[in-house]
Coordinates of C-alpha atoms and ligand atoms in Angstrom, one line a residue:
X1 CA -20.6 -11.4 27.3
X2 CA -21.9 -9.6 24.4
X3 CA -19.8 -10.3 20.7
X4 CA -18.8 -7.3 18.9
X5 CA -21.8 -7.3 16.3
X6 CA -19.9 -5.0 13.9
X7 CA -17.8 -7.8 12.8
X8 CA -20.9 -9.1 11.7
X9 CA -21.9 -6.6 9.1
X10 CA -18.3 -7.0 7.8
X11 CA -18.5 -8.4 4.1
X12 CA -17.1 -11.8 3.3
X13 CA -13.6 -11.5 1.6
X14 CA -13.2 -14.2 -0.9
X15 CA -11.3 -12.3 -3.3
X16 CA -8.3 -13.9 -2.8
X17 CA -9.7 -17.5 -1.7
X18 CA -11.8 -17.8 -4.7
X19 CA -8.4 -16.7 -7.4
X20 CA -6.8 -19.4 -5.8
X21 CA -9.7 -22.2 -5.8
X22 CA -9.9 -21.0 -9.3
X23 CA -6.7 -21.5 -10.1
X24 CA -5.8 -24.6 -8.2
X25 CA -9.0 -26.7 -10.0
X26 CA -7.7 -25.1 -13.5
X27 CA -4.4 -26.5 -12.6
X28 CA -5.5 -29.8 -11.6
X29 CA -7.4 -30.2 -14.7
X30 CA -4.5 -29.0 -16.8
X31 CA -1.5 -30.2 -15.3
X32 CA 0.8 -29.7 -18.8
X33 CA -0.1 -26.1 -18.8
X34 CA 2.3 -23.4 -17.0
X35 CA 0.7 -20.8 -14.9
X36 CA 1.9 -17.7 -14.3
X37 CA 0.8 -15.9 -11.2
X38 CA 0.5 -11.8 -12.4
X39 CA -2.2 -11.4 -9.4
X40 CA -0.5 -11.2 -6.0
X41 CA 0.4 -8.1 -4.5
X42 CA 3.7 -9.4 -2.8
X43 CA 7.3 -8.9 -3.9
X44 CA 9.0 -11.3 -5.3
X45 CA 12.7 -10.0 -5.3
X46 CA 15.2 -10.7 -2.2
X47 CA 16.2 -7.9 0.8
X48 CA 19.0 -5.9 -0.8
X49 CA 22.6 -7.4 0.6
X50 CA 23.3 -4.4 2.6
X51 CA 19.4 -5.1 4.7
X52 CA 20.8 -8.6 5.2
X53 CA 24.2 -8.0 6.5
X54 CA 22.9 -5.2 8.7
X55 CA 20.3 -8.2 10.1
X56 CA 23.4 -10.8 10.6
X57 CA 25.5 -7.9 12.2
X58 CA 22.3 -7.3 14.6
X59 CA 21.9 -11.1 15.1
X60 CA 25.6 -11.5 16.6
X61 CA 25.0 -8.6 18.5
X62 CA 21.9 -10.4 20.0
X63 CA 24.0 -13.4 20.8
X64 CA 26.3 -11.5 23.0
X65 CA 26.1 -10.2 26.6
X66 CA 27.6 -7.3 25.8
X67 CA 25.4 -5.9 23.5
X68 CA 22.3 -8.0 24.0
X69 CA 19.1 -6.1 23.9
X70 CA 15.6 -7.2 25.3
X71 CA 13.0 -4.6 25.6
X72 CA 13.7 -1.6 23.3
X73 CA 11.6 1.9 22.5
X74 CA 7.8 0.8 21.7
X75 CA 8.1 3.7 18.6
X76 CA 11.2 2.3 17.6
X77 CA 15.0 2.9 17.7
X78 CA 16.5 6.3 17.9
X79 CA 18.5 5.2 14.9
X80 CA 16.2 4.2 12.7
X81 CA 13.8 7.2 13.3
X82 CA 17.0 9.5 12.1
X83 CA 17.5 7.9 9.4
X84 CA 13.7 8.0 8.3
X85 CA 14.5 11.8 9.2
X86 CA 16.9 12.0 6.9
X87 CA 14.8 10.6 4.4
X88 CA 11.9 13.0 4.4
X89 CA 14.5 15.4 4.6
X90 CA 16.5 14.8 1.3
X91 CA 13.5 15.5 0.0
X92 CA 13.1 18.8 1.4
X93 CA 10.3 17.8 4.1
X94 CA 11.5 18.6 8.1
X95 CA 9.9 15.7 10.4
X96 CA 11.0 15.8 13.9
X97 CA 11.9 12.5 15.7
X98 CA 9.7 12.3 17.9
X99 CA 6.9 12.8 14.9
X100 CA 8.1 8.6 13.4
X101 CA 7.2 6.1 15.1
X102 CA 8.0 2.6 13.6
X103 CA 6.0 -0.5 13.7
X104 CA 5.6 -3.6 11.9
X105 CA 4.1 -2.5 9.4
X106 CA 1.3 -0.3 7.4
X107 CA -1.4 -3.0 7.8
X108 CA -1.0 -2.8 12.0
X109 CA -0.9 1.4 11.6
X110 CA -3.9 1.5 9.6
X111 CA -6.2 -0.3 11.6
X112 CA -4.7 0.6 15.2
X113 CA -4.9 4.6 14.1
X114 CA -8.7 4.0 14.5
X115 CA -7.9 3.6 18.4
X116 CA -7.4 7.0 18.6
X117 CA -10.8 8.5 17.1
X118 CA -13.8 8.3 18.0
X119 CA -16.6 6.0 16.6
X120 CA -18.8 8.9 15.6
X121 CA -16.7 10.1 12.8
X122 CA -17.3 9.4 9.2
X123 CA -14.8 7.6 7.4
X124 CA -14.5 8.8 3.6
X125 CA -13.1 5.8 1.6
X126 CA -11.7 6.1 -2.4
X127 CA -13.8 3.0 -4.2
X128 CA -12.5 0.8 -5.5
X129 CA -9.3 0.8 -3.0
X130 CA -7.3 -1.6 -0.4
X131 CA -9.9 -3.6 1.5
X132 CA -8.1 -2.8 5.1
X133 CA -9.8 0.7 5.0
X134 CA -13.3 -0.2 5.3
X135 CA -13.2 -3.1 7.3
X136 CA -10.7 -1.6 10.5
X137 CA -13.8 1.1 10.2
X138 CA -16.7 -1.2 10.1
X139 CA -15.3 -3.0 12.8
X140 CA -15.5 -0.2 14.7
X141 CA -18.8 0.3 14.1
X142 CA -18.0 4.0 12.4
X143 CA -20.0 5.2 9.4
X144 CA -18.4 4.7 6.1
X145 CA -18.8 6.7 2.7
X146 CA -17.4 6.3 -0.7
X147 CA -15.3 8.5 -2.9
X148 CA -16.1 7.3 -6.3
X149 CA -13.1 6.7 -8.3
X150 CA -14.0 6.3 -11.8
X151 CA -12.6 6.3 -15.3
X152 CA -14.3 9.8 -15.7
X153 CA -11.8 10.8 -12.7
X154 CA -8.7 9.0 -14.2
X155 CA -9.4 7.3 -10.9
X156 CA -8.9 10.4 -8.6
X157 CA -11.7 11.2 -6.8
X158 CA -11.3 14.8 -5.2
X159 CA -13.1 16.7 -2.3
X160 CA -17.1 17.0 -2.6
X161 CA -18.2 20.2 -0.1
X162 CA -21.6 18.0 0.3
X163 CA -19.6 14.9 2.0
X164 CA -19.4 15.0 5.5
X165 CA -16.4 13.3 5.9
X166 CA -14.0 13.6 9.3
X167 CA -11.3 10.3 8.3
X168 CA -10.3 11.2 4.7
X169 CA -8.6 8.2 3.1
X170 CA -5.8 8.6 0.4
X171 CA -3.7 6.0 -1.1
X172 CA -1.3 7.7 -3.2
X173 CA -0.1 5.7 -5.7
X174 CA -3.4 3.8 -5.5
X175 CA -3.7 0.3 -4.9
X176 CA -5.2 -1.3 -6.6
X177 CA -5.8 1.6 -9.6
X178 CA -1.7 2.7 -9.7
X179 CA -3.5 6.2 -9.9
X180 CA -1.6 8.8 -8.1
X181 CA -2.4 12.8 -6.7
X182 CA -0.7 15.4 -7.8
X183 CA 0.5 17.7 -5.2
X184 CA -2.3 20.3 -7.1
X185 CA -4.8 17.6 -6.6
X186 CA -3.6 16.8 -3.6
X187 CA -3.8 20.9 -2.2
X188 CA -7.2 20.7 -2.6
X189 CA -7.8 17.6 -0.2
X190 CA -5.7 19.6 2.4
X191 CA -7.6 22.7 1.9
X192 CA -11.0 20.4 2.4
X193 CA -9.8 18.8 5.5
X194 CA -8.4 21.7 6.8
X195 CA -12.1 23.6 6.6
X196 CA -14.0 20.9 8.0
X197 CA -11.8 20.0 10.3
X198 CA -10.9 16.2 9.2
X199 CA -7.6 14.0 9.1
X200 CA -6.0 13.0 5.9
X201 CA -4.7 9.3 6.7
X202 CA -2.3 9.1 3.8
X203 CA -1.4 5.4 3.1
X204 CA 2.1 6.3 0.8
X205 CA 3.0 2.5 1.1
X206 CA 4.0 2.7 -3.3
X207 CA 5.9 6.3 -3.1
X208 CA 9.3 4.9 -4.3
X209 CA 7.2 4.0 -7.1
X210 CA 6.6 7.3 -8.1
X211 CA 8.9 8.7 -11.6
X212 CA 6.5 11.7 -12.8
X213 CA 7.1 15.3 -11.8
X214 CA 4.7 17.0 -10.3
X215 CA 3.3 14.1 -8.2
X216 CA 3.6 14.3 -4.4
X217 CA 5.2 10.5 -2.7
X218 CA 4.5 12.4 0.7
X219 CA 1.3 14.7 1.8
X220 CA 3.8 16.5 3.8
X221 CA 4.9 18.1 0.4
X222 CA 1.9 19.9 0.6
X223 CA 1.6 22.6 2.7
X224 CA -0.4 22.9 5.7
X225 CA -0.5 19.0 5.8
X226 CA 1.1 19.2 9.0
X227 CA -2.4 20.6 10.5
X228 CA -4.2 17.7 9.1
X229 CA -2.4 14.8 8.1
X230 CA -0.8 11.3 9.7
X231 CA 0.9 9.5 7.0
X232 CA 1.7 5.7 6.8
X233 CA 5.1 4.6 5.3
X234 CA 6.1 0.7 4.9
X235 CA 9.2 -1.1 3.9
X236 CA 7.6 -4.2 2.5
X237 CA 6.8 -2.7 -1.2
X238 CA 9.7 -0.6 -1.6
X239 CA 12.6 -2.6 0.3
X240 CA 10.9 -6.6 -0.1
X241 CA 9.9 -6.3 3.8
X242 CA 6.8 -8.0 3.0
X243 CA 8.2 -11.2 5.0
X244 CA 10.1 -8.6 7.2
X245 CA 7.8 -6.8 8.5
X246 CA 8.6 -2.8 9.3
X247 CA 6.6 0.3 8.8
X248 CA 5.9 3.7 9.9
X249 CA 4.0 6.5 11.2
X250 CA 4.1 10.1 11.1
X251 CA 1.9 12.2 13.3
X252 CA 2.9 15.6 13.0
X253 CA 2.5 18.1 16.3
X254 CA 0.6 20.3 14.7
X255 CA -2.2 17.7 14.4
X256 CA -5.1 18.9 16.9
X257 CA -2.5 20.8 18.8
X258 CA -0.6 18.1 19.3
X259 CA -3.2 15.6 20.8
X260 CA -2.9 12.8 18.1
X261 CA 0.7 12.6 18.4
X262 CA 0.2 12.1 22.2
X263 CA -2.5 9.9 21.5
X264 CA -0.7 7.5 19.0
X265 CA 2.3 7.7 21.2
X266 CA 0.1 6.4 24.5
X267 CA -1.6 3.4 22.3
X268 CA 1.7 2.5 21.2
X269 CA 3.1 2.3 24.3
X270 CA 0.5 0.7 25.9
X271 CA -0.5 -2.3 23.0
X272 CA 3.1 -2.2 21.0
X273 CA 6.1 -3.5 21.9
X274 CA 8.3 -2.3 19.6
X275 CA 9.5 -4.2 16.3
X276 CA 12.7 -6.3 16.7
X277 CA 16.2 -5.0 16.5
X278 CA 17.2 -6.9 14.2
X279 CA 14.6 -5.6 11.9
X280 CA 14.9 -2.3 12.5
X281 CA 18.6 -2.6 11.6
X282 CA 17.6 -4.0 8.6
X283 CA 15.3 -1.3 7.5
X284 CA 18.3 1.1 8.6
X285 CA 20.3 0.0 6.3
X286 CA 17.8 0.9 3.3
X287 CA 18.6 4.2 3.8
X288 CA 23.0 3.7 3.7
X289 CA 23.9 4.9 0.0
X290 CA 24.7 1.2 -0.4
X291 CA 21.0 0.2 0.9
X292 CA 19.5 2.7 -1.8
X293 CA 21.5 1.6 -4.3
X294 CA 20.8 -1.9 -4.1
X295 CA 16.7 -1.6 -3.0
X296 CA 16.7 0.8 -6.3
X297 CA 17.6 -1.7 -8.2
X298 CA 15.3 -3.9 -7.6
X299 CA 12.7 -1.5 -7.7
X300 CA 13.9 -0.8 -11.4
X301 CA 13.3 -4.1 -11.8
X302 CA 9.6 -3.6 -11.1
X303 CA 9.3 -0.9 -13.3
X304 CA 10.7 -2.7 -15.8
X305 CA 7.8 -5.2 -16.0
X306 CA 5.1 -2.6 -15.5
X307 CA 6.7 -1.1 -18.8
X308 CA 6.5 -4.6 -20.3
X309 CA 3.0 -4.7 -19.3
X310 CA 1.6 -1.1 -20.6
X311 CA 3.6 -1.8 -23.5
X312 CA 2.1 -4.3 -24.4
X313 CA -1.4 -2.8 -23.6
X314 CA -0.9 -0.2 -25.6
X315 CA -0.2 -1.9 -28.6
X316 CA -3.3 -3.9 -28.2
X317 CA -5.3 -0.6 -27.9
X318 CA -6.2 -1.8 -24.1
X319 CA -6.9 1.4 -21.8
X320 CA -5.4 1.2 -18.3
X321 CA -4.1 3.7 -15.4
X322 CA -1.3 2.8 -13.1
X323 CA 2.5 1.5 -14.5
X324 CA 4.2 4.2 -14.6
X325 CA 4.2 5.3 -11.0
X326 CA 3.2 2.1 -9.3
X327 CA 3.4 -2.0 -9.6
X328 CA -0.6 -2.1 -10.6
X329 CA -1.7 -1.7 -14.1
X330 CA -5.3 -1.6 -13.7
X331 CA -6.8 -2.5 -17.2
X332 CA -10.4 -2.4 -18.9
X333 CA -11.4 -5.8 -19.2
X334 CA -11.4 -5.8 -23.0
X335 CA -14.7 -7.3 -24.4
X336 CA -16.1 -8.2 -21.3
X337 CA -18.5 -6.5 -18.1
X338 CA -18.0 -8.9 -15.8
X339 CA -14.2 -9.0 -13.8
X340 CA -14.2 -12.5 -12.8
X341 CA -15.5 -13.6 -16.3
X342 CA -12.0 -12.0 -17.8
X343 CA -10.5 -13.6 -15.3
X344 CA -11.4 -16.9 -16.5
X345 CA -10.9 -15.9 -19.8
X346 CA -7.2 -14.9 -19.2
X347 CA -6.6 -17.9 -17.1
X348 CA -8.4 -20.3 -20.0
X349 CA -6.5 -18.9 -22.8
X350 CA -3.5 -17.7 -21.5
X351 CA -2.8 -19.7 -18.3
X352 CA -2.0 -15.7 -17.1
X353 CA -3.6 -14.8 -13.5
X354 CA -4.5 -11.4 -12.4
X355 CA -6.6 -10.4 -10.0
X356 CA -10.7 -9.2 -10.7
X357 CA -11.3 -5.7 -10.1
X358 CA -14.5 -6.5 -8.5
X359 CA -12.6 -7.3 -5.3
X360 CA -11.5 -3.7 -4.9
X361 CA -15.1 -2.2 -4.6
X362 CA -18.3 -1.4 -6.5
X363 CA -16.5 0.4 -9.3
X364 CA -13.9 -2.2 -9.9
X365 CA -16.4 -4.0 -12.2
X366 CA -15.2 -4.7 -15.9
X367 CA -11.8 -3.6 -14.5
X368 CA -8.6 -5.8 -13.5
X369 CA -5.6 -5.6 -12.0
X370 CA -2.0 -7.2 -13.3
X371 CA 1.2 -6.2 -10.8
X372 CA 4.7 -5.7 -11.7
X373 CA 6.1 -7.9 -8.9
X374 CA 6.3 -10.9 -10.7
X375 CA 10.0 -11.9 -12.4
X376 CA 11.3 -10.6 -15.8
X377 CA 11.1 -14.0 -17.1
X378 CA 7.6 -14.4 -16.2
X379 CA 6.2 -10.9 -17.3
X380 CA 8.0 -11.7 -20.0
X381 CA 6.1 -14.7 -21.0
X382 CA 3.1 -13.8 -19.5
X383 CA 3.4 -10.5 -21.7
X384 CA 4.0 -12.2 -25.2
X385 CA 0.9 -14.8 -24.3
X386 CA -1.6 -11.7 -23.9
X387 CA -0.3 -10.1 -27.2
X388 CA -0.5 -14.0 -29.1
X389 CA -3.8 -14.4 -27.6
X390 CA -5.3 -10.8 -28.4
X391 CA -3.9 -11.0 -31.8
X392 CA -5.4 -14.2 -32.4
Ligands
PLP401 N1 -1.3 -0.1 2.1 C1 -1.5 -0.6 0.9 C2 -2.2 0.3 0.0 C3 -1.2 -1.9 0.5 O1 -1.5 -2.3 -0.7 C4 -0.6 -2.7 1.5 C5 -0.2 -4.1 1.2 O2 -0.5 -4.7 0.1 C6 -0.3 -2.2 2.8 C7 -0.7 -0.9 3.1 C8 0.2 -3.1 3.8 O3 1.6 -2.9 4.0 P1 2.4 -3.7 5.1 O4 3.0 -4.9 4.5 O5 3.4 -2.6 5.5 O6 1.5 -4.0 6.2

């Protein structure tokens, strides 16, 4: 038996392990002081009332013979693929069917994609940018490059003709940045991929978080996408699924005349079983007029505290991207190079915690990352401590 030696070039992840040490020892040393957690990338509101009903309806159904279900559809439930349809399709993008294919979630999708390509390609990754990227590739042993995203870029790295590049990346709105492509920007990606050949994996996991005009939540708003993009959708950031679990795919047919979508549909089938009914029900029910109404508003309330937040950077003079169209604000560390030194610094004076954009990749340094996903109260408080501390 021979290990898989490509784990072994992966880089230790302590990012999150170490905010936590760090916080539990200042904790334990300061047990008077309240912290307030402005780090984590998970939701902290409930599923709307009309997820949860749809889930208790789905439960008595499960406890009946009469409309029991064991096994159903590895790429998910006719129903719930319609009424993803019917979402791309309000906003004016025609997906067929048998193009969705649900799953538990983005996470899974990202990593299992790489299944279906083969080792040899180059992935291009945006840096700094969600960890899962490079690590599902170098655990695959595949070749990875670097977009540089950069302050002098707003953060938006576009297409370099001298990077060979056959996996393109993009996370639109960015994690952990909050940049987000315009569909301009994001034509020009397209046109690259489309000339060398290469897929676009689109992670779109923030595009509810999108307000500005002219900004794309889906690459299939840009044409000729369908020739060379699979994008990845999840529940967990825009409907609180992050407990949940559901996601979802789109492989479109025109993708390498239609080989990925057989591809993606074969893995599936053979490694997937399907996400429970009950879920998918659930993640139905997001979609009902009631479903939107109610996940909206908790979304509002997200954008809310990002508004706290750049509102309260801006009156400090702090530069940052992100807010306005995503849950990251993704500050200059003011004063200071060194991420994790901020960190402390923030934690020590303000008992605030965010997370150090070193984490993220090379060009993370001196930058940091605060989320919206945290409760009014909190941002709040944690909000009026940065200004009194800053001030001081
Ligand atoms: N993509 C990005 C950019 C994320 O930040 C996350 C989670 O933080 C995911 C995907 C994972 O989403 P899911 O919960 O659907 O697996």
């Amino acid at each position: 038996m021979k290990l898989n030696e490509n784990y072994f070039r992966l880089e230790e992840s302590y990012l999150f392990s170490t905010v936590a040490h760090r916080v539990n020892a200042y904790a334990a040393a300061h047990p008077d002081k309240k912290i307030l957690r402005m780090g984590i990338g998970d939701v902290t509101l409930p599923l709307a009332p009309a997820v949860v009903d749809a889930m208790r309806e789905a439960v008595g159904e499960m406890g009946r013979k009469e409309t029991f279900r064991g096994y159903g559809p590895e790429q998910g439930y006719d129903f719930l693929r319609e009424s993803i349809r019917g979402y791309y399709a309000r906003r004016g993008i025609s997906l067929a069917a048998d193009e969705i294919f649900v799953s538990d979630g983005a996470k899974s999708d990202l990593g299992n994609i790489l299944d279906i390509f083969s080792a040899e390609n180059t992935a291009l990754i945006p840096d700094p940018v969600y960890p899962v990227y490079v690590d599902t590739n170098i655990m695959a042993g595949r070749r990875v490059v670097f977009a540089d995203a950069t302050e002098r870029n707003g953060f938006l790295p576009m297409p370099d003709e001298n990077t060979d590049a056959d996996l393109i990346y993009i996370c639109s709105p960015n994690n952990p940045t909050g940049a987000a492509y315009s569909r301009a920007q994001l034509a020009e990606w397209v046109a690259y991929a489309r000339r060398r050949g290469a897929v676009i994996l689109f992670d779109a996991a923030y595009e509810r978080f999108v307000s500005e005009e002219g900004l794309a939540r889906s690459i299939f708003e840009i044409e000729g996408a369908r020739e060379c993009a699979i994008e990845f959708c999840s529940f967990s950031k825009t409907a609180g699924f992050t407990g949940t679990r559901c996601g979802y795919t789109v492989v479109p047919h025109e993708l390498a005349g239609g080989a990925c979508n057989r591809m993606w549909l074969r893995r599936q089938t053979t490694k997937f079983n399907g996400v429970p009914y009950i879920v998918q029900r659930g993640a139905a029910a997001v979609f009902t007029p009631e479903g939107e109404r109610q996940t909206e508003a908790n979304l509002a309330v997200y954008r809310r505290n990002a508004k706290r937040i750049t509102d309260c950077l801006d009156g400090l003079g702090i530069s940052y991207t992100g807010g306005k169209n995503s849950p990251y604000i993704w500050l200059k560390c003011p004063g200071f190079d060194d991420s994790w030194k901020f960190f402390d610094y923030l934690l020590e004076e303000a008992n605030v915690v965010g997370t150090p954009g070193s984490g993220f990749g090379k060009n993370g340094e001196g930058r940091f990352r605060l989320t919206a996903f945290a409760s009014e109260e909190a941002t709040e408080e944690a909000v009026s401590r940065i200004q009194k501390m800053f001030k001081a």
